[in-house]
XYZ file of C-alpha atoms in Angstrom:
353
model
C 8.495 -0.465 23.465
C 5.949 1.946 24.194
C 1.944 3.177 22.754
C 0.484 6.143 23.596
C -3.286 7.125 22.270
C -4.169 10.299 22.263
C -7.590 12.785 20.426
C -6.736 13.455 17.079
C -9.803 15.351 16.335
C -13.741 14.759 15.199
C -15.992 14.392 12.907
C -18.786 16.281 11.572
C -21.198 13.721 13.148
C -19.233 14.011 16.619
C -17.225 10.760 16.463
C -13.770 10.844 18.077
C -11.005 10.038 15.924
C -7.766 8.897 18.182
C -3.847 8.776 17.109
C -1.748 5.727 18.172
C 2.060 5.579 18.776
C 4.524 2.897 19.169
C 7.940 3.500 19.580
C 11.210 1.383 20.371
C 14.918 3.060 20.627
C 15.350 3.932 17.160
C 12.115 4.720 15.624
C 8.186 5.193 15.860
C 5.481 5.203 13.882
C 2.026 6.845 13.912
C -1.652 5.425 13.041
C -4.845 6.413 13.609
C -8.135 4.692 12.985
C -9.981 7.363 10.567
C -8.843 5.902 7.036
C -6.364 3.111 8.948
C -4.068 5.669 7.971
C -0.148 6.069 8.783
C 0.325 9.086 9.715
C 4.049 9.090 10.508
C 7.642 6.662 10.180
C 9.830 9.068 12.182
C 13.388 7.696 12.265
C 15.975 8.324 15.187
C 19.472 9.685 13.843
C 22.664 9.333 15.549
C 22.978 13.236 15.500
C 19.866 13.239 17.918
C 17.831 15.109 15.196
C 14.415 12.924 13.480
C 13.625 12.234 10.640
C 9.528 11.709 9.567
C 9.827 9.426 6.369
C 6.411 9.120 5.391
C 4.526 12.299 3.485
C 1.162 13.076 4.770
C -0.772 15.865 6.895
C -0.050 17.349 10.373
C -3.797 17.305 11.059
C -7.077 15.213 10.819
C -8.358 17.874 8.367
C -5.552 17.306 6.132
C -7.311 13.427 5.853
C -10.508 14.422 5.517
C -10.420 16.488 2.558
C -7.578 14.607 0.441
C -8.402 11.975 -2.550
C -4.813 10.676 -2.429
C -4.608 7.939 0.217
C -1.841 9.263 2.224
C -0.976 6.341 4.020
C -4.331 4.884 4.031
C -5.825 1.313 3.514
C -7.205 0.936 0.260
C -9.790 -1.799 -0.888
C -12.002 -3.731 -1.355
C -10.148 -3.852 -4.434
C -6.906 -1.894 -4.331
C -5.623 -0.282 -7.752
C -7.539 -0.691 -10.609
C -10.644 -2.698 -12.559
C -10.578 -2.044 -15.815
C -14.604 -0.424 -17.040
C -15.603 -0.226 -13.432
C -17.211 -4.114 -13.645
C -16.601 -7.695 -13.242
C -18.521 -11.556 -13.695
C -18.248 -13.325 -10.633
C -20.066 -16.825 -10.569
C -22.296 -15.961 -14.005
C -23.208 -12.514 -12.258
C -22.488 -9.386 -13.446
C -20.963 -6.617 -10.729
C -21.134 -2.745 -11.636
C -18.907 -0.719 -9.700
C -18.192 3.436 -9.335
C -16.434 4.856 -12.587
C -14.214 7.161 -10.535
C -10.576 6.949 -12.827
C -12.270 7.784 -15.816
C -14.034 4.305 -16.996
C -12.578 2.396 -14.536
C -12.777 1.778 -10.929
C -9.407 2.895 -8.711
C -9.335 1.745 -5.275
C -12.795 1.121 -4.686
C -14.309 3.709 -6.053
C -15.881 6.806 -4.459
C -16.417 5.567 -0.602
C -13.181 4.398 -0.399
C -11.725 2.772 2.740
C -9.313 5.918 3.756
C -12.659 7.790 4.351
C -13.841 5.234 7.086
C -13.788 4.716 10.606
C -11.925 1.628 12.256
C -12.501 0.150 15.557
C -8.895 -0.028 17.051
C -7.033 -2.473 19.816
C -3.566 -1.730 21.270
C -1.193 -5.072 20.910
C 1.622 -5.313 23.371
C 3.636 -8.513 22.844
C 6.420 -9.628 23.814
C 8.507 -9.008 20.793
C 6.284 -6.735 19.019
C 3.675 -3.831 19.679
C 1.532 -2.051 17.719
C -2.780 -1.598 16.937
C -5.045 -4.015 15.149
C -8.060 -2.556 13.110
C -11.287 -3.882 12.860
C -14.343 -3.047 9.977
C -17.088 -5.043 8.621
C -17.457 -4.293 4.934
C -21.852 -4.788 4.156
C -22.192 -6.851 1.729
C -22.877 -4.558 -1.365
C -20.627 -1.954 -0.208
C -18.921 -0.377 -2.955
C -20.582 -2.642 -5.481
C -18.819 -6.052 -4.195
C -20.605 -9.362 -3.169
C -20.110 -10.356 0.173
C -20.020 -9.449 3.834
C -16.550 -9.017 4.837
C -14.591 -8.787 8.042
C -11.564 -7.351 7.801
C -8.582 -6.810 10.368
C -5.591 -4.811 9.478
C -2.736 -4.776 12.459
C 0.592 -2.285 12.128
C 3.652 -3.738 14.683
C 6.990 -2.596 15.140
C 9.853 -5.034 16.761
C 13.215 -3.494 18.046
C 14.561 -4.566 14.971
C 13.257 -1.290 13.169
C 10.654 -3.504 11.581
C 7.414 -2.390 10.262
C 4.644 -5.395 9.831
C 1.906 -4.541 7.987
C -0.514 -8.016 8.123
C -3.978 -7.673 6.179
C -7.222 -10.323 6.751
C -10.299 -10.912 6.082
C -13.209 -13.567 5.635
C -16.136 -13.491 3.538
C -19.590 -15.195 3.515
C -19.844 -14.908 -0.495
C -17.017 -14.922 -3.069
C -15.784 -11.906 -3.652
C -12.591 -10.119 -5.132
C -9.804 -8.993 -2.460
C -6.889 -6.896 -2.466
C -5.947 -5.147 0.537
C -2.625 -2.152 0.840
C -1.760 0.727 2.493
C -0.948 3.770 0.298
C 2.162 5.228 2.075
C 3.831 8.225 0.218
C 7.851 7.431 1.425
C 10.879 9.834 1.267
C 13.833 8.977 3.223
C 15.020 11.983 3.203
C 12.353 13.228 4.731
C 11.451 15.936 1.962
C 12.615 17.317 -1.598
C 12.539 15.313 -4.672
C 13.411 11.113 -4.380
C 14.828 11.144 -7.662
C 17.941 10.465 -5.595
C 17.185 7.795 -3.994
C 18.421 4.521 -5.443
C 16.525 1.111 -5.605
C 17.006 -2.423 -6.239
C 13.916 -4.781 -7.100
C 13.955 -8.412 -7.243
C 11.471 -8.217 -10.402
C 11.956 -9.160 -13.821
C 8.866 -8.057 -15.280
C 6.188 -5.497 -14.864
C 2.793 -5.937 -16.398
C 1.735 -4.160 -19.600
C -0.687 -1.662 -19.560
C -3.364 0.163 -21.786
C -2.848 4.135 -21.824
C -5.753 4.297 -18.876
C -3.393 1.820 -16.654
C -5.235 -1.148 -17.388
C -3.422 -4.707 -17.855
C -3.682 -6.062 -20.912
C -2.413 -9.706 -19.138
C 1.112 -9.784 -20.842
C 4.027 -9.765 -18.618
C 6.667 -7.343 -19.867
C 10.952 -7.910 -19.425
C 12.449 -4.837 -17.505
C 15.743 -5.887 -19.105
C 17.616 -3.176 -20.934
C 14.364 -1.190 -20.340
C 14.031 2.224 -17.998
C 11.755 0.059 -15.809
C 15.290 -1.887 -14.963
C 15.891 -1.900 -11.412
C 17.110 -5.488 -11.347
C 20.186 -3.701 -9.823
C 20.879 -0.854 -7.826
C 20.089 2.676 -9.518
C 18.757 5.889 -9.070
C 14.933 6.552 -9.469
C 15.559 9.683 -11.521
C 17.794 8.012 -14.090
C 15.764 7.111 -16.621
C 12.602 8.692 -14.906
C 12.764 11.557 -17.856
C 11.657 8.584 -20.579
C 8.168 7.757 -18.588
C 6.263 10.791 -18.840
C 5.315 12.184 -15.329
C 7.083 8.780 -13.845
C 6.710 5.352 -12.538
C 3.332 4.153 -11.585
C 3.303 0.563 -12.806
C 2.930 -2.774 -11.286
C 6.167 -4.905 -10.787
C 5.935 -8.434 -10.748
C 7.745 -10.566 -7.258
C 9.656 -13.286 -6.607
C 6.115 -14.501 -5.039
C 4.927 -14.967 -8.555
C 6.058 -17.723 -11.039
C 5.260 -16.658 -14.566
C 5.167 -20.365 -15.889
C 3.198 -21.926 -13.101
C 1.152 -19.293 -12.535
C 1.884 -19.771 -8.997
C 0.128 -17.489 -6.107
C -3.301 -16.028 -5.757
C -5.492 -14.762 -3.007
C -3.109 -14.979 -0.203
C -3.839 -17.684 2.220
C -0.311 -17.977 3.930
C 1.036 -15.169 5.433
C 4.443 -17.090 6.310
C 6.422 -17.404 3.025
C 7.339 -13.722 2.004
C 10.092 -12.282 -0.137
C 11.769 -9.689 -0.199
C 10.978 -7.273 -2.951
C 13.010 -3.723 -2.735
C 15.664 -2.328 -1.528
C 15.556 1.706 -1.295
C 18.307 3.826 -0.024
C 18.894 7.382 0.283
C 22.491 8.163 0.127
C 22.454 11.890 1.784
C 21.050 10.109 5.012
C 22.060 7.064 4.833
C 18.577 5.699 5.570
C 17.546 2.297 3.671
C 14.272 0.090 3.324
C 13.881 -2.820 2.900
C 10.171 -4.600 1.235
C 9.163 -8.034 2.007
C 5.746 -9.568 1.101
C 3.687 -12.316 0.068
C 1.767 -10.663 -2.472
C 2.402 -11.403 -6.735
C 2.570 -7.649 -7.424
C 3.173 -4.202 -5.718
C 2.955 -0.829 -7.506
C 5.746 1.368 -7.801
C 4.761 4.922 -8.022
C 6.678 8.053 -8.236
C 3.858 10.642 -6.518
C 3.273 12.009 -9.975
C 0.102 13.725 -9.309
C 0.568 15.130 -5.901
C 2.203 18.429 -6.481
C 0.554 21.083 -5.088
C -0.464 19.642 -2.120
C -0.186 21.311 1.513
C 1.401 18.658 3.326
C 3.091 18.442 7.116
C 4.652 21.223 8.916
C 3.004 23.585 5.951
C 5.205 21.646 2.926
C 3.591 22.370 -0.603
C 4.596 18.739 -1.975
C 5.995 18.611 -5.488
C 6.046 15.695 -8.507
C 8.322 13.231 -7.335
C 8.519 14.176 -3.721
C 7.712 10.231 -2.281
C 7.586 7.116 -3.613
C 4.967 4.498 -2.836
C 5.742 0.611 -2.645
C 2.245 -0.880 -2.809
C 1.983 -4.054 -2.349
C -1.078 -6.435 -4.019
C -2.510 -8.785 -6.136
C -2.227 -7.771 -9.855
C -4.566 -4.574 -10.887
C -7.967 -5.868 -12.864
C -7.283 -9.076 -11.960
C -11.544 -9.770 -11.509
C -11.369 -9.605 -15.528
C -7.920 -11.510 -16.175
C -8.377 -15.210 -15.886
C -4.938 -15.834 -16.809
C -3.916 -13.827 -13.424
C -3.561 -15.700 -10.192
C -7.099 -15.632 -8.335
C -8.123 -12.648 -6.172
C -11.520 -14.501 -5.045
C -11.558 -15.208 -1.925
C -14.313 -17.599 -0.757
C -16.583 -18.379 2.802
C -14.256 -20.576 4.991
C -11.429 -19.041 3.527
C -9.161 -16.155 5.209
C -7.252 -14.103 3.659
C -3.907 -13.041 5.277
C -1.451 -11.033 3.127
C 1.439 -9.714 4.876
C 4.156 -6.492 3.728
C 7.251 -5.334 6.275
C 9.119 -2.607 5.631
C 12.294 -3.118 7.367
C 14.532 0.149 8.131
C 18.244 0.822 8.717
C 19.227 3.959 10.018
């Protein structure tokens, strides 16, 4: 296993922004600590030749000037709150209106557009860099002072752990992910790729992506990926695609089990995605109730790596996270975390190549 740091450029205000890699025999992957942002998943093939699996920008200026999260933390609140507020505790919170009405991964100073302090981990069985930021309380429109720590490790297994915390000295709504834009391919449309969710349901949604708190059947639905099939099969029925939230194993819909993640031990695994052509497969495990599935719907147009104009439906994003608007949704599991409490969700994406 190796990590190598190197400049990855700097900002207006003369801060140095660095690029971490860790590598084992079969694979690497690419971080740096403007946005927390993965910047690369580059696959070894048996041919010799590399594959890069994760869309994004060849340089920091490519980050700087992009609203789309490539392969970014989002928070405080990842996805959605539905009219840009919430009551916490008998007080009323008003957040930034920046998806219409409604508040989309924290609004307008959003976590991709921040600097993390970052520390090189070299275990035994797995490397990688842990990020560091103190979220003011206020920031964003949330209550509370929050430390967070996001760490990226790779093991020689070809595993990719993604482990989110964070502790609070007021309650305050928390849901951590990273936004990475995936093609296995490594460019062109994913509509070949095929997946396999362990998810019965997805939650419903108002036409501005809002839960309405029902829990929808995938069965016999184009949402259906209960086994194996392509992502462009019924794609053509949903409008510009899939950008919904599925529902895991994590969650039970009778119980009402899960919540703010306090246990970063019991995970499931959630997807399966393959890309015949290749060969190349991921796996998703995680111990969150929900994780979006979206089909890069609005990204076409974009200037990407290596001088790639991206199209509709050139990645796919796995994100995972506690159900959207849940700060509104009583009958959702709990996204509050409170002081003496730490939050530790946990996503791998485990790779075959």
């Amino acid at each position: 296993m190796k990590i190598n740091k190197q400049k990855f450029g700097v900002l207006a205000d003369g801060t140095k922004v660095h690029l971490y890699t860790v590598q084992n025999d079969s694979m690497s992957f690419s971080c740096t600590d403007y946005g927390c942002t993965l910047t690369s998943i580059v696959l070894n093939n048996d041919n010799g030749t590399k594959t890069d699996v994760l869309l994004g920008f060849s340089t920091l200026e490519g980050y700087l000037n992009t609203k789309f999260c490539f392969g970014a933390i989002v928070g405080r609140f990842a996805n959605r709150i539905g009219k840009a507020s919430f009551t916490l505790n008998d007080k009323k919170y008003t957040l930034d209106k920046n998806d219409g009405p409604n508040t989309l991964h924290g609004g307008f100073n959003g976590y991709d557009k921040m600097m993390w302090q970052a520390e090189v981990i070299k275990g035994s069985k797995q490397c990688g860099v842990k990020f560091k930021r103190t979220s003011p309380d206020g920031e964003q429109g949330f209550p509370g002072k929050v430390k967070l720590e996001i760490t990226y490790l790779l093991d020689e297994l070809n595993n990719l752990t993604c482990e989110y915390s964070a502790i609070t000295d007021k309650a305050t709504p928390i849901n951590i992910t990273n936004h990475a834009y995936f093609n296995l391919a490594g460019n062109g449309q994913i509509t070949g790729h095929t997946v396999k969710m362990n998810s019965d349901y997805i939650l419903e949604v108002s036409p501005k992506l809002i839960p309405t708190g029902k829990l929808l059947p995938v069965k016999d639905t184009p949402f259906d990926f209960t086994k194996e099939k392509s992502i462009g099969k019924d794609i053509g029925e949903l409008g510009p695609g899939y950008d919904h939230c599925y529902v895991t194993e994590m969650y039970d819909p009778e119980n009402k089990r899960c919540g703010c993640p306090l246990d970063d031990t019991d995970l499931v695994e959630f997807a399966v995605v393959k890309e015949p052509a290749s060969g190349h497969e991921m796996a998703v495990y995680t111990n969150m109730e929900g994780c979006q599935f979206y089909t890069g719907n609005f990204i076409g147009g974009i200037l990407g790596k290596n001088g790639v104009r991206y199209q509709a439906h050139d990645a796919f994003c796995l994100e995972t996270q506690c159900f959207p608007d849940t700060p509104n949704k009583p009958d959702f599991p709990s996204c509050i975390l409170n002081p003496g409490q730490k939050m530790k969700a946990k996503t791998v994406y485990s790779f075959k190549i």
